[in-house]
Amino acid sequence: MGRGDDHILLGLIDIRKVFSRRTIDEVTALDGINLDVYEQDFVTIIGSNGAGKSTLLNVIAGIYPPERGGKVCVADQDITNMPEYKHAAYAGRVYQNPSEGTAAKLTIEENMAMALLRGQSRGLRAAINKRRRELFRSALSPLGLGLEDRLSAYAATLSGGQRQSLALVMATISKPAILLLDEHIATLDPRTAETVLELTDMIVKRERMTTIMVTHNMDIALRYGNRLIMMHQGKILVNMGEEEKKKLTIADLVAAFERAAGEEFKDDSIMLSQR
Amino acid sequence: MIQSILLSSISEGLLFGFVTIGVYITFRVLAFPDLTVDGSFVTGGSVAAVMIATGHNPFLATVAALIAGLIAGTITAALNTAFRINALLSGILMMVGLYSVNLRVMHGANIPLIRSITIFESVAHFCSIRRSSVLIIYTLVVLAAMFFLALNWFLRTEVGLALRASGDNEQMVRGLGSDTNKNVVLGCAISNGLVALAGSLVAQSQGFCDVNMGIGMIVMGLAAVIIGEGVLHPRGIAKILFACFVGTFLYRLFITIALRLGLAPGDLKLITATLVVIVLAVPYVKKRLRGEWVPPAARM
Ligand SMILES: Nc1ncnc2c1ncn2[C@@H]1O[C@H](COP(=O)(O)OP(=O)(O)OP(=O)(O)O)[C@@H](O)[C@H]1O
Ligand SMILES: [Mg+2]
C-alpha cells in the first residue's frame, strides 16, 4: 500500500480516548481507532471540528496515553505508555500555531540545535559548533527564505510563515520515523500557506518520511498524499488507499461520508474551504 | 567617603550577584517563580557557618553550602514536577520549611564567626596579608569570574540549551525529546546552589549568620535583575550574566546612598519597592510620551 516496502510503520490498535470521564462534560474524543500506516505513506486526515483529529495526533505524540486496551506501535515497538519526551524519538511534529513549534527567545540556530538532538541524549558538548552551523545552513537554504543567513536572529522576530517553515525543518532534521502535521498551515495567509505546503511536500518526498497531515481543506487533502482518512465523532469513517484516492473528487468524498455516517454531510467549514 | 561607598557596593554587588543570577535562572530562564531563595540563602549561610565555627576548612564549608542549596532547589522543583504543586506554592513551602531547618542547623538563631577562619582569612593568610575590604573584593572577583565562566559555558551546552528552552516553550522541548521536568529540577538546583553560595559568602564576610538574613532576598534579586536589564539591555548569555552583577551593584549603591542620606534601615524595603517601580515604569512612560502603542499589562 505504501510507496516503499509494505512494512507497517505505525500501528494503532483500538485507540479510545475519553475526556472528563464520569462528569457531565464527558466526551468520547476517540472511539476505537484502528489504523495501519505503512512506511512512506502520506496520510491526509480530514474531519469536522471536534472529530478527534488532534486527539489522535496527541495520542501518537504521547501527550496523553489512550484508554487502557489501546496500543500505539512504531516499527513493532509498543510505545503506548512511554512519556511524551520519549515519543519524540519516533515522531516529529508541526503544530497549528507557529509559536508552538519554535522557542521565541532562542535564536534560529539554538532552535535548530534543540531539534537536531531529538531522540539522542543531550550532553555537555557545545550545543552549537561550526559543523552544526553548516548543517543548519544547508537544511534551511532549500526553504528559499534566507533563514540560513539569519542564524542568530531570535525566532520571535520571524514572520508566521518563516517560523512555521523553521518548525517544519526542525520536525524533520533528525529524520524521525513519522511526521505529524496538525493543520500546520491553518493560521497562515493563503499565499504563505501554499508555500509552506509545497515545502512540506518537498521535504516529505526528499526524506521519504511517513507523514500524517490533518487539514480542514478537502482540496488539499485530495491533492497531497497517497491515502486519505475522514474522521467523524471519534471514528474513522472513510479510509481510502492509493488507487481509490487517485480518482477521488470532492463530490465522491461527500457521498462516501454520507454513506458511512448515514447522515447528511453538513460541515460548512469543510465545504467552505474547498477552492 | 565616595570611595568607601563604592567599595562596599562593589563587594556587595559581587556577594549578592550570585543571588541575582539564581533568581534570573528561575524567574527568567525557567519561568519558574521560585521563592525558595529567602530560605536557601540562609541555609547556605548556616551550613557554612556551622562548619566553619566547628573548625572545618572554610572552602569545604562553602562547597557544602552550595550543595545544600542544590538539594533545596531540587526539592522545590520536585514538589512542582513530581506532585504537580503550583510553582509559587512549592517555593513558599520550601522557604517556610527551610526556616525551621536553618534554626536546627545552627542550634539557634545566630552563629558568630568573629574568631573563625573564613575563606577570606584563609586567602589573607595564604597571601601573607591582613584581611581587608580590598582583599575581600579580590577574592569575590575571582569567585565571580569562576562562576561566570562556568555558567557561560554550561548554558551553551546541549543540556544548558535544553534548560533554557524549557522555560520558553515547554511543549516544544518535550516534543523534541527532552525531559522538561528534569530540566526544571536542574535549573532550580543550580539557582538555589548559587543562592546558598551567596548566603555562605555573606555570612563569612559579615562575620555571622542570622536566621533572618534571607528576608527580602527574592525581592532584592528581582530588583537587581530588573535594574540590570533596564540599564544594559543585555543580549546573549555572557552579557546577561554580567548584567546580573551590574544590576546588583547598582541596587546596593542606591541602598547605601539612601542610608548615607539619613534614611533609616527600616525604610529600605520601601526604597527597594520604589526603585523597582521606577525602573519598570520609566520605559512604559517614555513610550507613552512618544505616542507608541504598548500592549496591555501582563499578569505573569
Ligand atoms: N484536553 C481536553 N479536555 C477535554 N476535552 C477535550 C480535550 N481535548 C479535546 N477534547 C474534546 O475532544 C473532542 C475532539 O477534539 P479534537 O481537538 O481532537 O478535535 P479535532 O478533530 O482536532 O477538531 P478541530 O478540527 O476543531 O481541530 C472535542 O469534543 C473536544 O472538545
Ligand atoms: Mg484539531
XYZ file of C-alpha atoms and ligand atoms in Angstrom:
607
model
C 0.000 0.000 0.000
C 2.808 2.403 0.862
C 5.149 3.925 -1.610
C 8.058 1.990 -0.180
C 8.004 -1.558 1.045
C 4.964 -2.953 2.741
C 6.101 -2.607 6.330
C 3.659 -1.324 8.878
C 5.459 1.579 10.489
C 2.743 2.887 12.763
C 0.086 0.617 14.165
C -2.852 1.976 16.118
C -4.931 -0.660 17.818
C -8.302 0.070 19.376
C -7.441 3.612 20.387
C -10.082 5.173 22.589
C -9.889 8.437 24.454
C -12.500 9.748 26.850
C -12.134 13.208 28.371
C -13.729 14.297 31.655
C -14.897 10.787 32.367
C -17.928 10.446 34.639
C -18.781 14.143 34.529
C -21.477 15.875 32.544
C -18.719 17.073 30.213
C -17.692 13.529 29.289
C -16.567 13.387 25.647
C -15.501 10.335 23.728
C -12.924 12.009 21.534
C -11.614 8.770 20.043
C -13.895 5.789 19.736
C -11.976 2.683 18.731
C -9.484 3.788 16.123
C -7.613 1.079 14.251
C -5.113 2.206 11.692
C -2.041 0.816 9.974
C 0.314 3.285 8.407
C 2.945 1.833 6.095
C 6.432 3.094 5.529
C 6.454 6.206 3.378
C 2.694 6.599 3.480
C 1.461 10.178 3.346
C -1.929 10.119 5.037
C -4.182 13.153 4.971
C -6.882 13.344 7.624
C -9.991 15.463 7.309
C -12.983 15.751 9.573
C -15.283 18.254 11.145
C -14.475 20.284 14.272
C -14.270 18.013 17.270
C -13.924 14.854 15.164
C -10.902 13.813 17.191
C -8.105 14.537 14.719
C -5.924 16.487 17.132
C -6.620 13.995 19.885
C -5.412 11.196 17.612
C -2.181 13.049 16.847
C -1.736 13.819 20.538
C -2.007 10.137 21.364
C 0.554 9.262 18.700
C 2.842 12.014 20.030
C 2.400 10.673 23.553
C 0.937 13.850 25.038
C -1.530 11.566 26.765
C -1.962 7.806 26.609
C -5.072 6.210 25.089
C -7.598 4.427 27.307
C -6.493 1.044 28.580
C -6.530 -1.609 25.869
C -5.353 0.728 23.160
C -1.930 0.337 21.650
C 0.426 2.588 19.724
C 3.231 0.738 17.963
C 6.035 2.188 15.900
C 8.168 -0.254 13.938
C 6.825 -3.136 16.045
C 7.748 -1.404 19.265
C 4.991 -0.678 21.751
C 5.333 2.979 22.724
C 1.857 3.400 24.214
C 2.907 4.264 27.724
C 6.215 5.961 27.109
C 6.383 9.552 28.330
C 5.908 12.254 25.755
C 9.558 13.201 25.517
C 10.427 9.639 24.537
C 7.783 9.593 21.817
C 9.748 12.436 20.275
C 12.340 9.962 19.081
C 9.688 8.427 16.809
C 7.555 11.356 15.773
C 8.350 14.902 14.725
C 5.549 17.377 14.858
C 4.496 20.711 13.443
C 1.747 22.411 15.370
C -1.095 24.573 14.175
C 0.353 27.744 15.629
C 3.902 28.733 14.560
C 4.686 29.877 18.099
C 4.094 26.339 19.384
C 6.785 24.687 17.312
C 9.621 27.129 17.948
C 11.059 28.808 21.036
C 10.659 32.576 20.672
C 13.506 33.613 22.935
C 16.013 31.286 21.329
C 17.833 32.082 18.121
C 17.231 30.169 14.900
C 20.396 28.148 15.383
C 19.530 27.377 19.008
C 16.120 26.163 17.921
C 17.771 24.024 15.267
C 20.270 22.648 17.782
C 17.372 21.605 20.038
C 15.768 19.831 17.091
C 18.963 18.189 15.892
C 19.265 16.203 19.128
C 15.777 14.734 19.021
C 15.869 11.257 20.479
C 19.537 11.492 21.447
C 20.939 12.087 24.884
C 21.994 15.662 25.466
C 25.414 16.123 26.956
C 27.911 18.747 27.951
C 29.192 19.430 24.469
C 28.633 22.863 22.999
C 25.121 22.875 21.551
C 26.314 24.802 18.523
C 29.578 24.407 16.685
C 30.895 25.137 13.224
C 29.923 21.789 11.758
C 26.393 22.012 13.104
C 26.037 25.557 11.848
C 26.925 24.339 8.347
C 24.348 21.599 8.707
C 21.682 24.118 9.781
C 22.511 26.350 6.830
C 22.201 23.537 4.344
C 18.926 22.403 5.922
C 17.440 25.898 5.858
C 18.595 27.111 2.461
C 16.174 24.935 0.411
C 13.358 26.926 2.027
C 14.470 29.925 -0.010
C 13.608 32.273 2.838
C 17.119 33.434 3.652
C 16.893 31.979 7.163
C 20.313 30.385 6.639
C 21.830 33.878 6.781
C 19.985 34.855 9.946
C 21.033 32.012 12.227
C 21.497 34.293 15.222
C 18.128 36.030 14.880
C 15.570 35.283 17.574
C 12.659 33.113 16.434
C 10.318 35.785 17.800
C 11.484 38.144 15.070
C 10.348 35.839 12.246
C 7.051 36.074 10.415
C 4.442 33.358 10.893
C 5.312 31.676 7.616
C 9.043 31.831 8.276
C 8.543 30.458 11.743
C 6.343 27.636 10.505
C 8.906 26.753 7.842
C 11.560 26.692 10.545
C 9.314 24.440 12.628
C 8.955 22.135 9.638
C 12.719 21.829 9.203
C 13.045 21.297 12.963
C 10.495 18.495 12.887
C 12.340 16.692 10.106
C 16.057 17.451 10.513
C 16.769 14.461 12.732
C 14.639 12.234 10.498
C 12.139 10.775 12.966
C 10.119 7.830 11.673
C 6.880 9.789 11.486
C 5.981 13.379 10.710
C 2.783 14.661 12.329
C 1.208 17.798 10.900
C -1.852 19.184 12.669
C -3.360 21.877 10.476
C 0.105 23.339 10.265
C -0.892 25.860 7.615
C -4.189 26.897 9.178
C -3.013 30.166 10.683
C -1.072 31.314 7.613
C -2.362 33.590 4.878
C -3.281 31.730 1.650
C -0.077 32.506 -0.252
C 2.194 31.603 2.653
C 0.081 28.529 3.349
C 0.627 27.348 -0.213
C 4.399 27.914 0.067
C 4.670 26.048 3.351
C 2.575 23.233 1.902
C 4.897 22.961 -1.108
C 7.875 22.903 1.248
C 6.203 20.187 3.274
C 5.665 18.066 0.192
C 9.225 18.652 -0.947
C 10.733 17.657 2.401
C 8.437 14.650 2.793
C 9.390 13.383 -0.664
C 13.091 14.125 -0.260
C 13.374 12.472 3.147
C 10.816 9.769 2.261
C 9.066 10.496 5.518
C 5.987 8.699 6.695
C 3.545 11.516 7.224
C 0.154 12.173 8.767
C -1.323 15.527 7.873
C -4.527 16.905 9.349
C -6.244 19.540 7.272
C -9.593 21.250 7.128
C -9.301 21.712 3.430
C -10.728 18.918 1.239
C -8.907 20.154 -1.797
C -5.557 19.932 -0.031
C -6.461 16.538 1.369
C -7.112 15.332 -2.171
C -4.066 16.938 -3.752
C -1.484 15.684 -1.284
C -0.589 12.270 -0.004
C -1.355 8.751 -1.076
C -4.023 7.941 1.493
C -6.995 9.806 2.851
C -8.882 9.344 6.078
C -12.067 11.013 7.127
C -12.914 11.146 10.809
C -16.226 11.830 12.466
C -17.186 11.679 16.117
C -14.041 9.862 17.144
C -14.256 7.214 14.442
C -12.582 6.666 11.099
C -15.466 6.795 8.633
C -13.619 6.733 5.360
C -10.206 5.191 4.801
C -9.057 5.407 1.201
C -5.968 3.797 -0.243
C -3.727 4.904 -3.060
C -5.805 3.633 -6.001
C -9.124 4.955 -4.702
C -7.649 8.306 -3.782
C -6.179 8.978 -7.225
C -9.564 9.338 -8.888
C -11.294 10.893 -5.917
C -13.270 14.131 -6.187
C -14.851 16.237 -3.508
C -18.292 15.020 -4.564
C -17.143 11.400 -4.162
C -15.839 12.215 -0.729
C -19.108 13.779 0.376
C -21.005 10.781 -0.961
C -18.648 8.377 0.817
C -19.149 10.285 4.041
C -22.918 10.193 3.779
C -22.921 6.507 3.011
C -20.700 5.755 6.013
C -22.244 8.131 8.513
C -25.822 7.578 7.446
C -26.408 11.284 7.756
C -26.290 14.292 5.505
C -22.963 15.981 5.033
C -23.258 19.426 6.525
C -19.886 20.521 7.715
C -19.707 24.065 6.445
C -16.140 24.600 7.483
C -15.001 21.822 5.186
C -17.283 22.716 2.309
C -16.280 26.351 2.528
C -12.608 25.658 2.420
C -12.674 23.938 -0.966
C -11.498 26.147 -3.721
C 33.505 58.735 51.591
C 32.678 58.152 47.937
C 35.408 55.564 47.845
C 34.009 53.704 50.809
C 30.509 53.763 49.319
C 31.864 52.384 46.055
C 33.969 49.721 47.734
C 31.126 48.426 49.849
C 28.730 48.478 46.872
C 31.187 46.571 44.698
C 31.747 43.976 47.350
C 28.013 43.599 47.993
C 27.307 43.610 44.270
C 29.625 40.624 43.920
C 28.284 38.846 47.001
C 24.614 39.262 46.182
C 25.240 38.969 42.445
C 25.096 35.201 42.903
C 21.584 35.576 44.323
C 20.627 37.673 41.334
C 21.906 35.066 38.878
C 19.981 32.423 40.812
C 16.810 34.475 40.624
C 17.477 35.128 36.961
C 17.745 31.402 36.229
C 14.436 30.519 37.875
C 12.290 33.547 37.069
C 13.608 34.463 33.657
C 15.171 31.350 32.185
C 12.830 28.695 33.568
C 9.781 30.937 34.045
C 9.545 29.224 37.439
C 8.790 31.856 40.116
C 10.827 30.210 42.843
C 10.538 31.771 46.305
C 12.793 29.204 47.973
C 15.551 31.851 47.824
C 14.800 33.578 51.155
C 15.235 30.206 52.842
C 18.061 28.676 50.810
C 20.169 31.817 51.239
C 20.210 31.243 54.996
C 20.642 27.508 54.536
C 23.872 28.238 52.709
C 24.909 30.676 55.395
C 24.084 28.376 58.280
C 25.691 25.248 56.811
C 28.891 27.171 56.125
C 28.785 28.960 59.498
C 28.316 25.773 61.499
C 31.123 24.027 59.679
C 33.475 26.985 59.957
C 32.629 27.562 63.620
C 33.463 23.924 64.328
C 36.820 24.297 62.668
C 36.268 22.810 59.212
C 38.093 24.060 56.156
C 36.214 27.198 55.015
C 36.419 26.210 51.351
C 34.921 22.834 52.141
C 32.240 24.628 54.163
C 31.455 26.885 51.214
C 31.149 23.922 48.865
C 28.903 22.191 51.398
C 26.702 25.301 51.490
C 26.427 25.213 47.720
C 25.450 21.555 47.813
C 22.815 22.256 50.481
C 21.347 24.840 48.116
C 21.383 22.362 45.241
C 19.396 19.944 47.388
C 16.886 22.611 48.475
C 16.306 23.624 44.847
C 15.926 20.010 43.810
C 13.211 19.507 46.420
C 11.330 22.659 45.384
C 11.375 21.579 41.736
C 10.412 18.038 42.692
C 7.367 19.312 44.593
C 6.313 21.020 41.400
C 7.219 18.393 38.806
C 6.547 15.182 40.710
C 3.475 16.216 42.698
C 2.180 18.976 40.417
C 2.175 21.507 43.246
C 1.998 25.049 41.916
C 5.465 26.564 41.449
C 4.839 29.573 43.678
C 3.453 27.374 46.414
C 6.331 24.878 46.125
C 8.785 27.719 46.696
C 6.799 29.184 49.581
C 6.527 25.783 51.267
C 10.266 25.267 50.958
C 11.031 28.776 52.167
C 8.895 28.261 55.249
C 10.203 24.757 55.877
C 13.805 25.836 55.476
C 13.373 28.429 58.213
C 12.996 25.629 60.744
C 15.764 23.631 59.106
C 18.096 26.621 59.378
C 17.312 27.037 63.083
C 18.093 23.352 63.586
C 21.323 23.539 61.629
C 22.520 26.494 63.696
C 21.083 25.240 67.002
C 19.752 28.742 67.415
C 19.083 31.920 65.558
C 22.601 33.137 65.170
C 26.192 31.939 64.798
C 29.088 34.377 65.186
C 32.201 33.804 63.070
C 34.349 36.508 64.590
C 37.272 34.364 65.659
C 36.847 31.701 62.996
C 38.833 31.149 59.840
C 36.611 32.021 56.860
C 37.738 31.812 53.239
C 38.744 35.445 53.484
C 41.107 34.793 56.412
C 42.368 31.768 54.528
C 43.128 33.799 51.417
C 44.685 36.561 53.519
C 46.846 34.036 55.301
C 47.861 32.430 52.016
C 48.880 35.838 50.611
C 50.516 36.790 53.915
C 48.479 39.962 54.248
C 45.727 41.159 56.580
C 42.044 40.727 55.853
C 40.742 43.966 54.316
C 37.797 45.078 52.234
C 40.019 45.157 49.152
C 41.142 41.604 49.785
C 37.522 40.529 50.115
C 36.728 42.169 46.792
C 39.644 40.449 45.051
C 38.571 37.107 46.440
C 34.997 37.687 45.345
C 36.086 38.808 41.884
C 37.949 35.545 41.417
C 34.945 33.541 42.616
C 32.516 35.537 40.485
C 34.759 35.100 37.440
C 34.871 31.340 38.007
C 31.129 31.007 38.210
C 30.618 33.437 35.371
C 32.810 31.326 33.099
C 31.255 28.073 34.283
C 27.680 29.268 33.729
C 28.542 30.936 30.447
C 29.899 27.598 29.277
C 27.168 25.431 30.773
C 24.209 27.400 29.419
C 25.605 26.924 25.909
C 25.961 23.176 26.163
C 23.299 20.808 24.871
C 21.937 20.346 28.375
C 22.085 24.082 29.095
C 20.290 24.888 25.875
C 17.512 22.422 26.695
C 17.232 24.032 30.114
C 16.860 27.490 28.590
C 14.379 26.247 26.022
C 12.247 24.617 28.744
C 11.283 27.972 30.180
C 10.495 29.336 26.753
C 8.401 26.629 25.134
C 7.937 23.601 27.322
C 5.673 21.782 24.880
C 8.226 22.124 22.098
C 11.058 20.897 24.298
C 9.174 17.728 25.209
C 8.199 17.356 21.579
C 11.887 17.412 20.710
C 12.676 14.681 23.197
C 13.994 16.481 26.228
C 12.511 15.797 29.661
C 11.354 19.233 30.807
C 10.842 18.037 34.378
C 14.481 17.097 34.573
C 15.457 20.457 33.133
C 13.374 22.331 35.705
C 14.921 20.319 38.543
C 18.396 21.016 37.230
C 17.692 24.736 36.834
C 16.165 25.142 40.297
C 19.047 23.199 41.816
C 21.664 25.400 40.156
C 19.725 28.517 41.087
C 19.456 27.682 44.767
C 23.013 26.383 44.780
C 24.162 29.855 43.748
C 21.856 31.494 46.283
C 23.202 29.297 49.081
C 26.736 30.032 47.952
C 25.928 33.731 48.274
C 24.489 33.111 51.739
C 27.669 31.377 52.833
C 29.865 34.172 51.445
C 27.727 36.868 53.058
C 27.937 35.106 56.428
C 31.697 34.830 56.079
C 32.188 38.433 55.054
C 29.937 39.924 57.735
C 31.210 37.580 60.408
C 27.962 35.937 61.451
C 24.964 34.069 60.167
C 21.490 35.066 61.270
C 18.323 33.105 60.621
C 16.593 36.236 59.357
C 19.275 37.393 56.963
C 17.437 35.888 53.990
C 14.357 38.031 54.330
C 13.859 40.089 51.215
C 16.491 38.260 49.145
C 13.988 37.359 46.467
C 12.880 40.968 46.139
C 16.482 42.129 46.004
C 17.263 39.535 43.320
C 14.287 40.551 41.228
C 15.089 44.228 41.644
C 18.691 43.627 40.583
C 17.623 41.569 37.551
C 15.257 44.307 36.502
C 17.787 47.086 37.052
C 20.482 45.155 35.171
C 18.153 44.547 32.239
C 16.861 48.084 32.289
C 20.316 49.623 32.252
C 22.225 47.281 29.932
C 19.540 45.689 27.706
C 21.708 42.561 27.587
C 21.586 40.197 24.609
C 23.291 36.856 24.895
C 24.245 34.767 27.893
C 27.545 36.422 28.822
C 26.017 39.883 28.818
C 23.014 38.732 30.819
C 25.240 37.206 33.499
C 27.276 40.400 33.569
C 24.081 42.471 33.821
C 23.104 40.471 36.915
C 26.248 41.646 38.688
C 25.881 45.210 37.430
C 22.231 45.301 38.488
C 23.133 44.055 41.952
C 25.946 46.585 42.255
C 23.636 49.465 41.274
C 20.978 48.230 43.655
C 23.401 48.108 46.562
C 24.772 51.506 45.547
C 21.300 53.065 45.722
C 20.671 51.472 49.085
C 23.995 52.580 50.512
C 23.488 56.121 49.271
C 19.967 56.199 50.672
C 21.280 55.104 54.059
C 24.052 57.712 53.970
C 21.457 60.328 53.188
C 19.962 59.552 56.547
C 17.131 57.168 55.770
C 16.563 54.530 58.418
C 17.296 50.829 57.700
C 13.588 50.263 58.157
C 12.957 52.377 55.072
C 14.985 50.070 52.845
C 12.039 47.939 51.778
C 10.149 50.984 50.606
C 13.225 52.200 48.737
C 13.584 48.830 47.028
C 9.947 48.760 46.053
C 10.091 52.317 44.738
C 13.260 51.585 42.818
C 11.722 48.604 41.043
C 8.580 50.561 40.233
C 10.667 53.352 38.718
C 12.827 51.017 36.616
C 9.728 49.205 35.363
C 7.554 52.252 34.826
C 10.064 54.554 33.137
C 10.266 52.684 29.802
C 6.473 52.494 29.691
C 6.012 56.190 30.433
C 8.691 57.068 27.857
C 6.913 55.042 25.202
C 3.572 56.604 26.033
C 5.074 60.093 25.841
C 6.441 59.227 22.387
C 2.925 58.139 21.469
C 3.869 54.489 20.938
C 1.358 51.721 21.381
C 2.054 49.497 24.372
C 0.486 46.052 24.802
C -1.843 45.526 27.770
C -0.352 44.572 31.117
C 0.843 41.007 31.555
C -0.267 39.177 34.685
C 2.504 36.593 34.908
N -7.903 18.225 26.756
C -9.211 18.033 26.543
N -10.081 18.030 27.573
C -11.388 17.820 27.363
N -11.931 17.604 26.159
C -11.119 17.599 25.085
C -9.711 17.821 25.226
N -9.161 17.760 24.002
C -10.142 17.522 23.141
N -11.333 17.427 23.785
C -12.627 17.134 23.157
O -12.458 16.015 22.323
C -13.143 16.174 21.110
C -12.193 16.035 19.965
O -11.328 17.155 19.960
P -10.155 17.333 18.905
O -9.393 18.512 19.312
O -9.427 16.065 18.754
O -10.953 17.646 17.555
P -10.389 17.998 16.119
O -10.850 16.944 15.184
O -8.945 18.249 16.172
O -11.175 19.334 15.814
P -10.693 20.673 15.111
O -10.885 20.445 13.659
O -11.639 21.682 15.619
O -9.295 20.921 15.487
C -13.831 17.525 21.183
O -15.159 17.318 21.557
C -13.092 18.256 22.273
O -13.954 19.127 22.948
Mg -7.657 19.979 15.939
